[in-house]
Short mmCIF file of N, CA and C in Angstrom, two decimals:
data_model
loop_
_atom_site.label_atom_id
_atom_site.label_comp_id
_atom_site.label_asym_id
_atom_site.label_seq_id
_atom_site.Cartn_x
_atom_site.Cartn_y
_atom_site.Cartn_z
N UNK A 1 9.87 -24.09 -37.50
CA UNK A 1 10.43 -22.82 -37.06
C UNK A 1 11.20 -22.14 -38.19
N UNK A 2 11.95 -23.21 -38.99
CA UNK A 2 12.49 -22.10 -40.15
C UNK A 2 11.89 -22.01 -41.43
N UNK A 3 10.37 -22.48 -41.48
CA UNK A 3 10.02 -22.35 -42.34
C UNK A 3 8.92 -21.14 -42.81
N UNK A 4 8.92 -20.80 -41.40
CA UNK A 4 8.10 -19.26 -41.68
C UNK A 4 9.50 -17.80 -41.06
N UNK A 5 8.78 -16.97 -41.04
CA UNK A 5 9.63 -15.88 -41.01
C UNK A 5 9.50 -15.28 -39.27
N UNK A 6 10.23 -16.67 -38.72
CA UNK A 6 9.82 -16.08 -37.22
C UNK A 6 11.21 -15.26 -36.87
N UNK A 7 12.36 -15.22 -37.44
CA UNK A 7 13.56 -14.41 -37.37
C UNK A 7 13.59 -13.06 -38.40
N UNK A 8 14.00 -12.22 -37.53
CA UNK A 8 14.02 -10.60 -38.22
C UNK A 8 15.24 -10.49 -38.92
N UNK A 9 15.45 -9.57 -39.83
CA UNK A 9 16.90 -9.82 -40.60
C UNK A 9 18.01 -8.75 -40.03
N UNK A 10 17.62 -8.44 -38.62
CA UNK A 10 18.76 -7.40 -38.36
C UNK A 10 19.69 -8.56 -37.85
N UNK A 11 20.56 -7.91 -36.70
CA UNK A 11 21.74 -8.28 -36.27
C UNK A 11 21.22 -9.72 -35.34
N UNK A 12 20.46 -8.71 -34.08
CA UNK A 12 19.63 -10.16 -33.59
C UNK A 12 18.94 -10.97 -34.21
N UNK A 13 18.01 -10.99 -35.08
CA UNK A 13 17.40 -12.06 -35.89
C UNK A 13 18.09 -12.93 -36.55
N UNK A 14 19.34 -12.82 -36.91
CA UNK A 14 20.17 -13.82 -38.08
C UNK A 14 21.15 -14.48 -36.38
N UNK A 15 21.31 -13.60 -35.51
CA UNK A 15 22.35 -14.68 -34.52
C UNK A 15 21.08 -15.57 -33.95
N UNK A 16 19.66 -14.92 -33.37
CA UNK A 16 18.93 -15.95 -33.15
C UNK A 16 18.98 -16.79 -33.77
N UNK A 17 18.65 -17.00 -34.86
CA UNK A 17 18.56 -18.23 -35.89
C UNK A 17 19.99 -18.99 -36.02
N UNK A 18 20.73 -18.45 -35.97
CA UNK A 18 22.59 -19.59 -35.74
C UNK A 18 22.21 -19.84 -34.47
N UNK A 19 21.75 -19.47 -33.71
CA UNK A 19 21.87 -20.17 -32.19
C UNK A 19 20.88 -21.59 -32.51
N UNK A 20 19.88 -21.05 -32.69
CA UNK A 20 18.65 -22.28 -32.90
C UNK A 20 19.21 -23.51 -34.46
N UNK A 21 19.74 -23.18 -35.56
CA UNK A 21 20.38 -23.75 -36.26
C UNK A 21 21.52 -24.82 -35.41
N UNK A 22 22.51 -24.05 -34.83
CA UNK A 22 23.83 -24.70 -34.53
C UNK A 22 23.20 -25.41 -33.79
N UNK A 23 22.15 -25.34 -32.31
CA UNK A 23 22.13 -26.10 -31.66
C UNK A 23 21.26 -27.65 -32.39
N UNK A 24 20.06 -27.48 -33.04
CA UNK A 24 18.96 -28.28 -33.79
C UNK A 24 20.04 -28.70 -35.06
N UNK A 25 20.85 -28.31 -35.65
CA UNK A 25 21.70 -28.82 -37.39
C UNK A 25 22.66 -29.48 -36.72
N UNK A 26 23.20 -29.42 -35.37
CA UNK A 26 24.94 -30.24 -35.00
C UNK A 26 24.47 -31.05 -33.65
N UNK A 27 23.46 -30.84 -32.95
CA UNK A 27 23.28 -31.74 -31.63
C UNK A 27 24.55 -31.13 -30.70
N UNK A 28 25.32 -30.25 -31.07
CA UNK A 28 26.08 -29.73 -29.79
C UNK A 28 25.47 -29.20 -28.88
N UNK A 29 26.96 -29.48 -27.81
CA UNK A 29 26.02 -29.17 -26.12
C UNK A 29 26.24 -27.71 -26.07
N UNK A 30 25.17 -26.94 -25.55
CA UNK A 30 25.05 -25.70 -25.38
C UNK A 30 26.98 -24.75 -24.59
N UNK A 31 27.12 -25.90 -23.79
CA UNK A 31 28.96 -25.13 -23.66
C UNK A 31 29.59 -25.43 -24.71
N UNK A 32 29.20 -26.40 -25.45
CA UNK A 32 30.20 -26.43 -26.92
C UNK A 32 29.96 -24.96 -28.15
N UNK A 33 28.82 -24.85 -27.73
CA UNK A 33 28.48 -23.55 -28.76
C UNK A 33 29.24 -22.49 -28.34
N UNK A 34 28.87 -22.08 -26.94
CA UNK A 34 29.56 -20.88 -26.13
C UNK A 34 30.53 -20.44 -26.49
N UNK A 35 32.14 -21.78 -26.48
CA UNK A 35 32.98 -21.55 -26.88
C UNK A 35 33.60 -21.63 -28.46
N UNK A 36 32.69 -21.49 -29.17
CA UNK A 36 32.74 -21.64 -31.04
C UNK A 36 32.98 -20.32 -31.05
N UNK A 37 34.24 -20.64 -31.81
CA UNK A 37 35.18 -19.08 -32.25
C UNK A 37 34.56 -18.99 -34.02
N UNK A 38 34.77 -18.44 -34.36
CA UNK A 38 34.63 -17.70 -36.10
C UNK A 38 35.98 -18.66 -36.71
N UNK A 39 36.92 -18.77 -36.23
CA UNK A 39 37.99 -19.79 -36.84
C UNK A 39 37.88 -21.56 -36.99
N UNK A 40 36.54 -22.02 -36.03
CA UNK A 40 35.84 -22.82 -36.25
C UNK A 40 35.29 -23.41 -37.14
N UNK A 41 34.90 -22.12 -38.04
CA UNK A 41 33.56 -22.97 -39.02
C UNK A 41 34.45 -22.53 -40.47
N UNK A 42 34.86 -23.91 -40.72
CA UNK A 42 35.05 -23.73 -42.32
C UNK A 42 34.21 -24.31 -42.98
N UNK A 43 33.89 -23.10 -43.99
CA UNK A 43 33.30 -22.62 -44.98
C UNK A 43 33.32 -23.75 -46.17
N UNK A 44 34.49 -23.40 -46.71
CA UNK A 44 34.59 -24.69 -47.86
C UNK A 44 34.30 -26.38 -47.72
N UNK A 45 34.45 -26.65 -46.73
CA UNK A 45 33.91 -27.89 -46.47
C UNK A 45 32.95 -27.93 -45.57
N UNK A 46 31.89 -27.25 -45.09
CA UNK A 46 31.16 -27.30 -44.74
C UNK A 46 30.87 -28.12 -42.90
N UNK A 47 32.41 -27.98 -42.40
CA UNK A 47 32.34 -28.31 -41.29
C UNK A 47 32.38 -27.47 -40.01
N UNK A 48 32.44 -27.68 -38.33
CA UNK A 48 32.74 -26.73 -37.47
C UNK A 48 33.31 -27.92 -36.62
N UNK A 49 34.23 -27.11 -36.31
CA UNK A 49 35.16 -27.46 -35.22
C UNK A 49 35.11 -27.08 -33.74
N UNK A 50 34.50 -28.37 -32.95
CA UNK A 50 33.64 -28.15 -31.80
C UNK A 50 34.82 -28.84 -30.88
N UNK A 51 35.07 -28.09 -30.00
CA UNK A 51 36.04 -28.98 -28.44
C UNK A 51 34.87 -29.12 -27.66
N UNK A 52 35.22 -30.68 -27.58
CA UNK A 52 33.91 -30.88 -26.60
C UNK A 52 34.92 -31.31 -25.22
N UNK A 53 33.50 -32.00 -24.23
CA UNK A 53 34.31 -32.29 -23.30
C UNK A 53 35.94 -33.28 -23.28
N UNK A 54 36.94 -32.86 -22.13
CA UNK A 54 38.17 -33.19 -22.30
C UNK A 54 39.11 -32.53 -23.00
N UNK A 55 38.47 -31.37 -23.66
CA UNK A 55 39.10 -30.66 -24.49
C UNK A 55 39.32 -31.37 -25.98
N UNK A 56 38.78 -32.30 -26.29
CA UNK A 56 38.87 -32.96 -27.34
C UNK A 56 38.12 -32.23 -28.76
N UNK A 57 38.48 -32.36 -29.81
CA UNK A 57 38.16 -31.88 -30.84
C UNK A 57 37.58 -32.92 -31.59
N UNK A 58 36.51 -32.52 -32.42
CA UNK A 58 35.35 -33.01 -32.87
C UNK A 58 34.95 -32.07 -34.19
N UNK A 59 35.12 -32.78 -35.46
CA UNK A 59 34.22 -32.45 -36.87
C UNK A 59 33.04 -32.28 -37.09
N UNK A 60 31.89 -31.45 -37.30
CA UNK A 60 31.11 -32.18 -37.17
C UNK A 60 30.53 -31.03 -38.61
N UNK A 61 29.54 -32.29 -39.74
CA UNK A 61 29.42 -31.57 -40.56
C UNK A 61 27.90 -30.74 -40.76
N UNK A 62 27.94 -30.18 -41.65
CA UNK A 62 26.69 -28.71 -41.47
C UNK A 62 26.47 -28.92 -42.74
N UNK A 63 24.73 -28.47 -42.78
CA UNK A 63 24.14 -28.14 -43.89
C UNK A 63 24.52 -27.12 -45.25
N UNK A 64 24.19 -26.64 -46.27
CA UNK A 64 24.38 -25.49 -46.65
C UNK A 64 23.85 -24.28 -46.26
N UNK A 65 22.10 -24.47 -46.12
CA UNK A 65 21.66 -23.72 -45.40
C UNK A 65 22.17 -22.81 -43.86
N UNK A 66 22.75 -23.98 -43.13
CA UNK A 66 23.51 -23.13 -41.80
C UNK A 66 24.49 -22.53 -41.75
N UNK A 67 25.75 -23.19 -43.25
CA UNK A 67 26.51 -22.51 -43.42
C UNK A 67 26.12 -20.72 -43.92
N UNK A 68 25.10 -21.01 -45.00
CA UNK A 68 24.52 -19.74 -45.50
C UNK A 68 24.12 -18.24 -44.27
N UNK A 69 23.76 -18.86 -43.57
CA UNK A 69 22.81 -18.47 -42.35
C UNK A 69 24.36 -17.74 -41.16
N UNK A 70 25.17 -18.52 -41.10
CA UNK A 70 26.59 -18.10 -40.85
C UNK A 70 27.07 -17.10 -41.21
N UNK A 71 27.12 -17.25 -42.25
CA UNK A 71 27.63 -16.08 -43.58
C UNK A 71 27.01 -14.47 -43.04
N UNK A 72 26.00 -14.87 -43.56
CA UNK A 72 25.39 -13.44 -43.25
C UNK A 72 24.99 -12.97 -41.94
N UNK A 73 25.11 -13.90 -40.78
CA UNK A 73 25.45 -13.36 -39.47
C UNK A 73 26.52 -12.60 -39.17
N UNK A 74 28.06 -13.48 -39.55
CA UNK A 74 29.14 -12.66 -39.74
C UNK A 74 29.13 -11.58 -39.99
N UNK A 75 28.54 -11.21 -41.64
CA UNK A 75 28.45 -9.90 -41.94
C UNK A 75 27.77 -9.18 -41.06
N UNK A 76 26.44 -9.44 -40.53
CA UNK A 76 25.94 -8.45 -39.99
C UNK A 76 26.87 -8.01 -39.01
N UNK A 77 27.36 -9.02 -38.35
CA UNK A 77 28.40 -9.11 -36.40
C UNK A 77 29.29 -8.00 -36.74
N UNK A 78 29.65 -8.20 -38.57
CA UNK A 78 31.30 -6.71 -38.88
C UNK A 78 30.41 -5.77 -38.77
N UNK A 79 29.41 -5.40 -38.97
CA UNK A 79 29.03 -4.26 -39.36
C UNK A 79 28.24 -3.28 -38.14
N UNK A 80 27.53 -4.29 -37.59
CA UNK A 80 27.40 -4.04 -35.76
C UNK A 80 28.18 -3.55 -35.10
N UNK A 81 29.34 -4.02 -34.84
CA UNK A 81 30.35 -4.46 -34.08
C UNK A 81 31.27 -4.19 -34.57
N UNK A 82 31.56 -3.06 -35.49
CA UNK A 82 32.93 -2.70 -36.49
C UNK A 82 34.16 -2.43 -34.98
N UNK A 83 35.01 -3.04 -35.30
CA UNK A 83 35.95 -2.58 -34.12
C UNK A 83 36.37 -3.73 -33.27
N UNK A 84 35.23 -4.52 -33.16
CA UNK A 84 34.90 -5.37 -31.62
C UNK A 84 36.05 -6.78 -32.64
N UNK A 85 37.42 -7.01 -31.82
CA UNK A 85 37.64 -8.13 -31.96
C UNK A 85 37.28 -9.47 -31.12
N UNK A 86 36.47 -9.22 -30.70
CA UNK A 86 35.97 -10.90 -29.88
C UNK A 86 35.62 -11.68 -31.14
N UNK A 87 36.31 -12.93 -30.84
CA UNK A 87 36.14 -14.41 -31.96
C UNK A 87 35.44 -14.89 -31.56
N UNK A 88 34.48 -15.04 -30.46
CA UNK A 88 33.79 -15.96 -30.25
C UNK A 88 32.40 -15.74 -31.60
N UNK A 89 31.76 -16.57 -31.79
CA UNK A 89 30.77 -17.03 -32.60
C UNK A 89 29.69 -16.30 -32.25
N UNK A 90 29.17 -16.38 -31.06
CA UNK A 90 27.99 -16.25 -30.51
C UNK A 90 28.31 -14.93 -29.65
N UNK A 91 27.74 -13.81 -29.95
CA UNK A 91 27.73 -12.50 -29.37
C UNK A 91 26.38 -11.84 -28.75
N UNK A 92 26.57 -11.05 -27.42
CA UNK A 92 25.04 -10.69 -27.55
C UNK A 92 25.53 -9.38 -28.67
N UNK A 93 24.01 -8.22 -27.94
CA UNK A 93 24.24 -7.17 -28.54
C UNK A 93 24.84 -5.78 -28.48
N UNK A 94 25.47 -6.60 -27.50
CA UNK A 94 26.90 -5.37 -26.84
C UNK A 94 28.16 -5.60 -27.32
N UNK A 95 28.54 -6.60 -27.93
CA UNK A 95 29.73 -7.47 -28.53
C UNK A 95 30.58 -8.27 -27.43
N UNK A 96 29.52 -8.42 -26.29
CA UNK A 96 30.36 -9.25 -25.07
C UNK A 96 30.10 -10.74 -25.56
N UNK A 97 30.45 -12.07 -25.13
CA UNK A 97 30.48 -13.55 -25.58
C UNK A 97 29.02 -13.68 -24.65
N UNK A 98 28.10 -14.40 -25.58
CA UNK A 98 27.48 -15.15 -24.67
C UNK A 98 27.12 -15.66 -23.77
N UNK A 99 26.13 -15.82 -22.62
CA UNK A 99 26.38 -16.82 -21.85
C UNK A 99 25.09 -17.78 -21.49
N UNK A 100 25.55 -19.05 -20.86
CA UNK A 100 24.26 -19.91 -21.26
C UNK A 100 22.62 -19.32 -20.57
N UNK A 101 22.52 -18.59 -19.57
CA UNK A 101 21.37 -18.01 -19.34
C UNK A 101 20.85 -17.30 -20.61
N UNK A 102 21.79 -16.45 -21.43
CA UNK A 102 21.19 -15.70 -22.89
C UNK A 102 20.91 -16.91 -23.86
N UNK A 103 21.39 -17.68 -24.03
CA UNK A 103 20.93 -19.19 -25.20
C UNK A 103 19.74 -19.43 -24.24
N UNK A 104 19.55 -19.81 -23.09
CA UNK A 104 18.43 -20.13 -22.80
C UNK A 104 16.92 -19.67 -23.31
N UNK A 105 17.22 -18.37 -23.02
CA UNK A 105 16.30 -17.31 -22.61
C UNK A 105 16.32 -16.95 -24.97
N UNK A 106 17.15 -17.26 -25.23
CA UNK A 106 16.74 -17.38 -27.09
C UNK A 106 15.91 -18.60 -27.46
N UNK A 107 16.34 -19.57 -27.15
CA UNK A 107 15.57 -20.89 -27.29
C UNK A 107 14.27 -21.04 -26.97
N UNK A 108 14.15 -20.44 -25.52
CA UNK A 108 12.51 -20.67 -24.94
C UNK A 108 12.03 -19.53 -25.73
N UNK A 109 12.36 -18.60 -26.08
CA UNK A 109 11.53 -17.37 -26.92
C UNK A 109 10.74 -18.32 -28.56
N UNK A 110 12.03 -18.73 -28.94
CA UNK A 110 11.35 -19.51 -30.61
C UNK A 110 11.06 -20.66 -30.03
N UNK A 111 10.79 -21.40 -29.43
CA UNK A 111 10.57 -22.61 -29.21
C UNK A 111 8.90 -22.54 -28.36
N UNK A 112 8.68 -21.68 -27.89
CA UNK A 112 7.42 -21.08 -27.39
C UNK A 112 6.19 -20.69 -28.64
N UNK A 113 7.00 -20.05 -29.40
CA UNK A 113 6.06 -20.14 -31.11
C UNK A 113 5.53 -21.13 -31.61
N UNK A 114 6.23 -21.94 -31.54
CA UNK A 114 6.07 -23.22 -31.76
C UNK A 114 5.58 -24.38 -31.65
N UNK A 115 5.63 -24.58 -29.97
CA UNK A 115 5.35 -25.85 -29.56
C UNK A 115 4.78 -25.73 -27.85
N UNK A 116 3.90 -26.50 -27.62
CA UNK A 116 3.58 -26.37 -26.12
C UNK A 116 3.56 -27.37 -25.14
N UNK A 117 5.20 -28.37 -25.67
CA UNK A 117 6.10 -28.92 -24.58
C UNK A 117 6.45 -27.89 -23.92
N UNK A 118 6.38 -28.54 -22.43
CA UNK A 118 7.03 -27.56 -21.39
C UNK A 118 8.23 -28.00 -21.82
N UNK A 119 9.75 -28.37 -21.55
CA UNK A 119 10.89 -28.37 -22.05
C UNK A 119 11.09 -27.81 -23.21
N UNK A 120 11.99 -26.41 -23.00
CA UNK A 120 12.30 -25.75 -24.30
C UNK A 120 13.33 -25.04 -23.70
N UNK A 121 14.66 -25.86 -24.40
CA UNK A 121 16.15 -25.77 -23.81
C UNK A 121 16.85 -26.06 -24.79
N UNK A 122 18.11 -25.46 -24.71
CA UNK A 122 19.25 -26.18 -25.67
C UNK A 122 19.31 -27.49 -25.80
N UNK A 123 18.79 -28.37 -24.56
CA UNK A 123 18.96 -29.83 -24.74
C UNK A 123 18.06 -30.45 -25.29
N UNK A 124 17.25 -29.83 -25.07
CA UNK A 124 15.76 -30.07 -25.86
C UNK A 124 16.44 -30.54 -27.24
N UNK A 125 16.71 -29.17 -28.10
CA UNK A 125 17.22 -29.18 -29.65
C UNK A 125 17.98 -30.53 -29.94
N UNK A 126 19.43 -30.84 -29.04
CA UNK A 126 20.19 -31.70 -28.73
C UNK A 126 19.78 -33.37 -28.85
N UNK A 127 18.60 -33.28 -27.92
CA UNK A 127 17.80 -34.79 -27.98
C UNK A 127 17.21 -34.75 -29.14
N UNK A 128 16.21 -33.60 -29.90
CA UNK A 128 15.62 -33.97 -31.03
C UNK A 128 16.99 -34.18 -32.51
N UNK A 129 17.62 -33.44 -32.08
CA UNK A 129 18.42 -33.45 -33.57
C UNK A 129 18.73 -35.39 -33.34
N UNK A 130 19.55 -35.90 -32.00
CA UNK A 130 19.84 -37.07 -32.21
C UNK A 130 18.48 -38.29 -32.71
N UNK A 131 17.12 -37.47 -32.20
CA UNK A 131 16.08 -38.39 -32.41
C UNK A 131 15.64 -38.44 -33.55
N UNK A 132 15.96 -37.43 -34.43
CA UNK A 132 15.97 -37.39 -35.82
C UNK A 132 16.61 -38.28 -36.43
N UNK A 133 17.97 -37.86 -36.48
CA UNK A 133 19.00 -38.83 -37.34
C UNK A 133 18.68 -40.39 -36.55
N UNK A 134 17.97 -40.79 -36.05
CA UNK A 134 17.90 -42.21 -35.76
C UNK A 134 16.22 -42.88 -36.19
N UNK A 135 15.43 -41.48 -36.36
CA UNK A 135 14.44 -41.99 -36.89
C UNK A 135 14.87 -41.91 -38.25
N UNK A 136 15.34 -41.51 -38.87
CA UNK A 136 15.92 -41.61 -40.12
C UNK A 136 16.64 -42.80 -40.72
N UNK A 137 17.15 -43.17 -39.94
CA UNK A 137 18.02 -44.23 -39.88
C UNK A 137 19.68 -44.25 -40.13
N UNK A 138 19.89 -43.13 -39.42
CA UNK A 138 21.78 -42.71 -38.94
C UNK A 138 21.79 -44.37 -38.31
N UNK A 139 23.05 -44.41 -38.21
CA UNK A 139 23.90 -45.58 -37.92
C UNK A 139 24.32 -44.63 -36.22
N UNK A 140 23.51 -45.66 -34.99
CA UNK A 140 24.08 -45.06 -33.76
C UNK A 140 25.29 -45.11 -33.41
N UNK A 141 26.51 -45.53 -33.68
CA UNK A 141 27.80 -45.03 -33.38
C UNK A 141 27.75 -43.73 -34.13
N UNK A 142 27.60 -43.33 -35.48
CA UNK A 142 27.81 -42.16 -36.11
C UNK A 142 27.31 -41.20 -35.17
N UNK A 143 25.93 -41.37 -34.92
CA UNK A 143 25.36 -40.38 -33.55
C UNK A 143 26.23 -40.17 -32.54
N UNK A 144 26.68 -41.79 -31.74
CA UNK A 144 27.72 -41.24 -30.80
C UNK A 144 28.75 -40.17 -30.94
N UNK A 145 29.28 -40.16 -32.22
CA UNK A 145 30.52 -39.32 -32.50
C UNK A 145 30.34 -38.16 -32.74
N UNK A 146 28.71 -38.13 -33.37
CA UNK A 146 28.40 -36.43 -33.59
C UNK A 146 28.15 -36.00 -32.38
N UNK A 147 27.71 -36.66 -31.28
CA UNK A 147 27.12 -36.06 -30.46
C UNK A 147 28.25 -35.91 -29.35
N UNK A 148 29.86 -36.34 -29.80
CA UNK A 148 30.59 -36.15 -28.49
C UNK A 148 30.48 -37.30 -27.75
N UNK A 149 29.71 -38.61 -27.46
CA UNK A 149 29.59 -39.36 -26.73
C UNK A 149 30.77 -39.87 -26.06
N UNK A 150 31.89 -40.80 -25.02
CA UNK A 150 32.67 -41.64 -24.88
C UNK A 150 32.28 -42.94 -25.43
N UNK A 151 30.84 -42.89 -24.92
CA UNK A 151 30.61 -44.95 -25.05
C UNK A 151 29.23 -44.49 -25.55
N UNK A 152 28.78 -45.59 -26.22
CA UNK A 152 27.54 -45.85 -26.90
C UNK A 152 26.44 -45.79 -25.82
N UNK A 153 26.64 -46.52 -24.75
CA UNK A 153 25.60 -46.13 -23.28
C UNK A 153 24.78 -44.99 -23.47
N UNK A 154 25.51 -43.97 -23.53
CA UNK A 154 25.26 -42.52 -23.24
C UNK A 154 24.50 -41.67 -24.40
N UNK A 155 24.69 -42.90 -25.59
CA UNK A 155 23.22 -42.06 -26.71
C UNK A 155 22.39 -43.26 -27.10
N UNK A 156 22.51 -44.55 -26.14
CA UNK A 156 21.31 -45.44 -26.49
C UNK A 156 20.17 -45.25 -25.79
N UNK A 157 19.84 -44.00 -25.25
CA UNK A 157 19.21 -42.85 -24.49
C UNK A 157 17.78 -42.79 -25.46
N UNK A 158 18.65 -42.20 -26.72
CA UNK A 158 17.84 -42.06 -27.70
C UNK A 158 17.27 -42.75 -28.73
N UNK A 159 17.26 -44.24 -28.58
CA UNK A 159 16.71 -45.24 -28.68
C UNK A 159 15.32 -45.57 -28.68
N UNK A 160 15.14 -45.07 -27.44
CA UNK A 160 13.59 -45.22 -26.74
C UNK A 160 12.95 -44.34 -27.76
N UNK A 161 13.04 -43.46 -28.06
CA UNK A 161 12.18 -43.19 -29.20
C UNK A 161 12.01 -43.82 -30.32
N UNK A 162 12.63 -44.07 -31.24
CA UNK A 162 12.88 -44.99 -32.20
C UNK A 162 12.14 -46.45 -32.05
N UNK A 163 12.34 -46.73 -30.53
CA UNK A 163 11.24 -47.74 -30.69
C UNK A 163 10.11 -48.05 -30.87
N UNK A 164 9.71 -46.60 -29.77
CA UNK A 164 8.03 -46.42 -30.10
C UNK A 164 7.46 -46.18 -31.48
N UNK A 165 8.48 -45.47 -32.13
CA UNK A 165 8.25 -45.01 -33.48
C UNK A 165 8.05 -46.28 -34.03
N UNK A 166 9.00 -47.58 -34.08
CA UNK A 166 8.99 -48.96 -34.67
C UNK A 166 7.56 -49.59 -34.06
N UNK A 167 7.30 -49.53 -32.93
CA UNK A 167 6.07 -50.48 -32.51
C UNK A 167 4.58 -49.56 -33.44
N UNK A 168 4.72 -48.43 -33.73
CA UNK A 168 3.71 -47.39 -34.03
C UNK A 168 3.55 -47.71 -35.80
N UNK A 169 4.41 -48.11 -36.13
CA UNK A 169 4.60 -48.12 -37.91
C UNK A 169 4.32 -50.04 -37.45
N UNK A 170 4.80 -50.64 -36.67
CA UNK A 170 4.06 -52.02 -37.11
C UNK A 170 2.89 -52.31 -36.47
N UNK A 171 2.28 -51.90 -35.78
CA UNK A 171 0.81 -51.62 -35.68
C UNK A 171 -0.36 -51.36 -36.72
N UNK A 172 0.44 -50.05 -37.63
CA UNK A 172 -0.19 -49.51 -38.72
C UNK A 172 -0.28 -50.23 -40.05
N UNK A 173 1.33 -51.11 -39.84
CA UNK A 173 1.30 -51.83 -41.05
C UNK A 173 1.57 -53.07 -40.97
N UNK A 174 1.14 -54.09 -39.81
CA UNK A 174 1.37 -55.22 -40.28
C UNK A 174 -0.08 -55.70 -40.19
N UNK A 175 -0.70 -56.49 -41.13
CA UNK A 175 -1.65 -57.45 -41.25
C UNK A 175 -2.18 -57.66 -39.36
N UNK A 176 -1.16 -58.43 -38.74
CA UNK A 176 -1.37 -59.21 -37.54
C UNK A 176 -1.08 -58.45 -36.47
N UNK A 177 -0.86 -57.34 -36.63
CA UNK A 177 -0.68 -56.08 -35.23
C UNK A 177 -2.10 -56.07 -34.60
#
């Protein structure tokens, strides 16, 4: 999806793409995005500051690319929206905040280009980003913590993939499979 030019470079095209970024680059839950203010995402270290559930606060770090992609959303949001002080992150195109029916209804739009799983949701993004970093080989507590978890239970979820992936690579490569 971000490797062709499926985002336009106006105002909507660069927040589409932070929506689909933040959710697919951080594994946050679609109410964690909602409430991402602009005082959130620092820049210099390359982190965002997500309250997840409990009200608890959570680091979680970002690419350069998403930071980049940030950047020039912002700008566009001042220049749209000259006037409009709402902090929230995520704006439609009236300068009102978000709400999760509009992330929905962004997600299934690029995610429809794409792919022809029926599931195409914020959680969707959510499960693949964690199924990534574990086919990769992230360390699953680290997952837990990016992902907000309490207990490890609740992202050994995403396991089950990783396995199949393991039974699929020793099939292919062992002698005696």
């Amino acid at each position: 999806l971000f490797d062709k030019d499926y985002f336009t470079e106006d105002f909507e095209g660069k927040r589409d793409k932070i929506i689909i970024e933040i959710l697919y680059g951080t594994g946050i839950r679609l109410s964690e995005m909602l409430d991402l203010k602009m005082t959130d995402i620092n820049y210099s270290q390359n982190m965002i500051r997500v309250r997840g559930k409990g009200n608890k606060d959570r680091m979680i770090p970002v690419h350069n690319e998403l930071v980049s992609s940030i950047k020039a959303y912002s700008k566009m949001r001042g220049k749209k929206l000259r006037g409009n002080d709402n902090n929230y992150l995520i704006l439609k195109n009236d300068g009102q905040k978000a709400y999760p029916v509009f992330i929905y209804r962004v997600v299934k739009k690029y995610l429809e280009m794409i792919t022809t799983e029926e599931k195409k949701s914020p959680h969707v993004l959510r499960h693949t980003f964690a199924t990534h970093l574990l086919n990769k080989g992230a360390d699953l507590n680290a997952i837990k913590d990016l992902l907000g978890h309490e207990n490890l239970a609740a992202t050994q979820v995403y396991t089950h993939n990783s396995l199949e992936q393991l039974k699929s690579i020793f099939k292919k490569a062992h002698p005696k499979a």
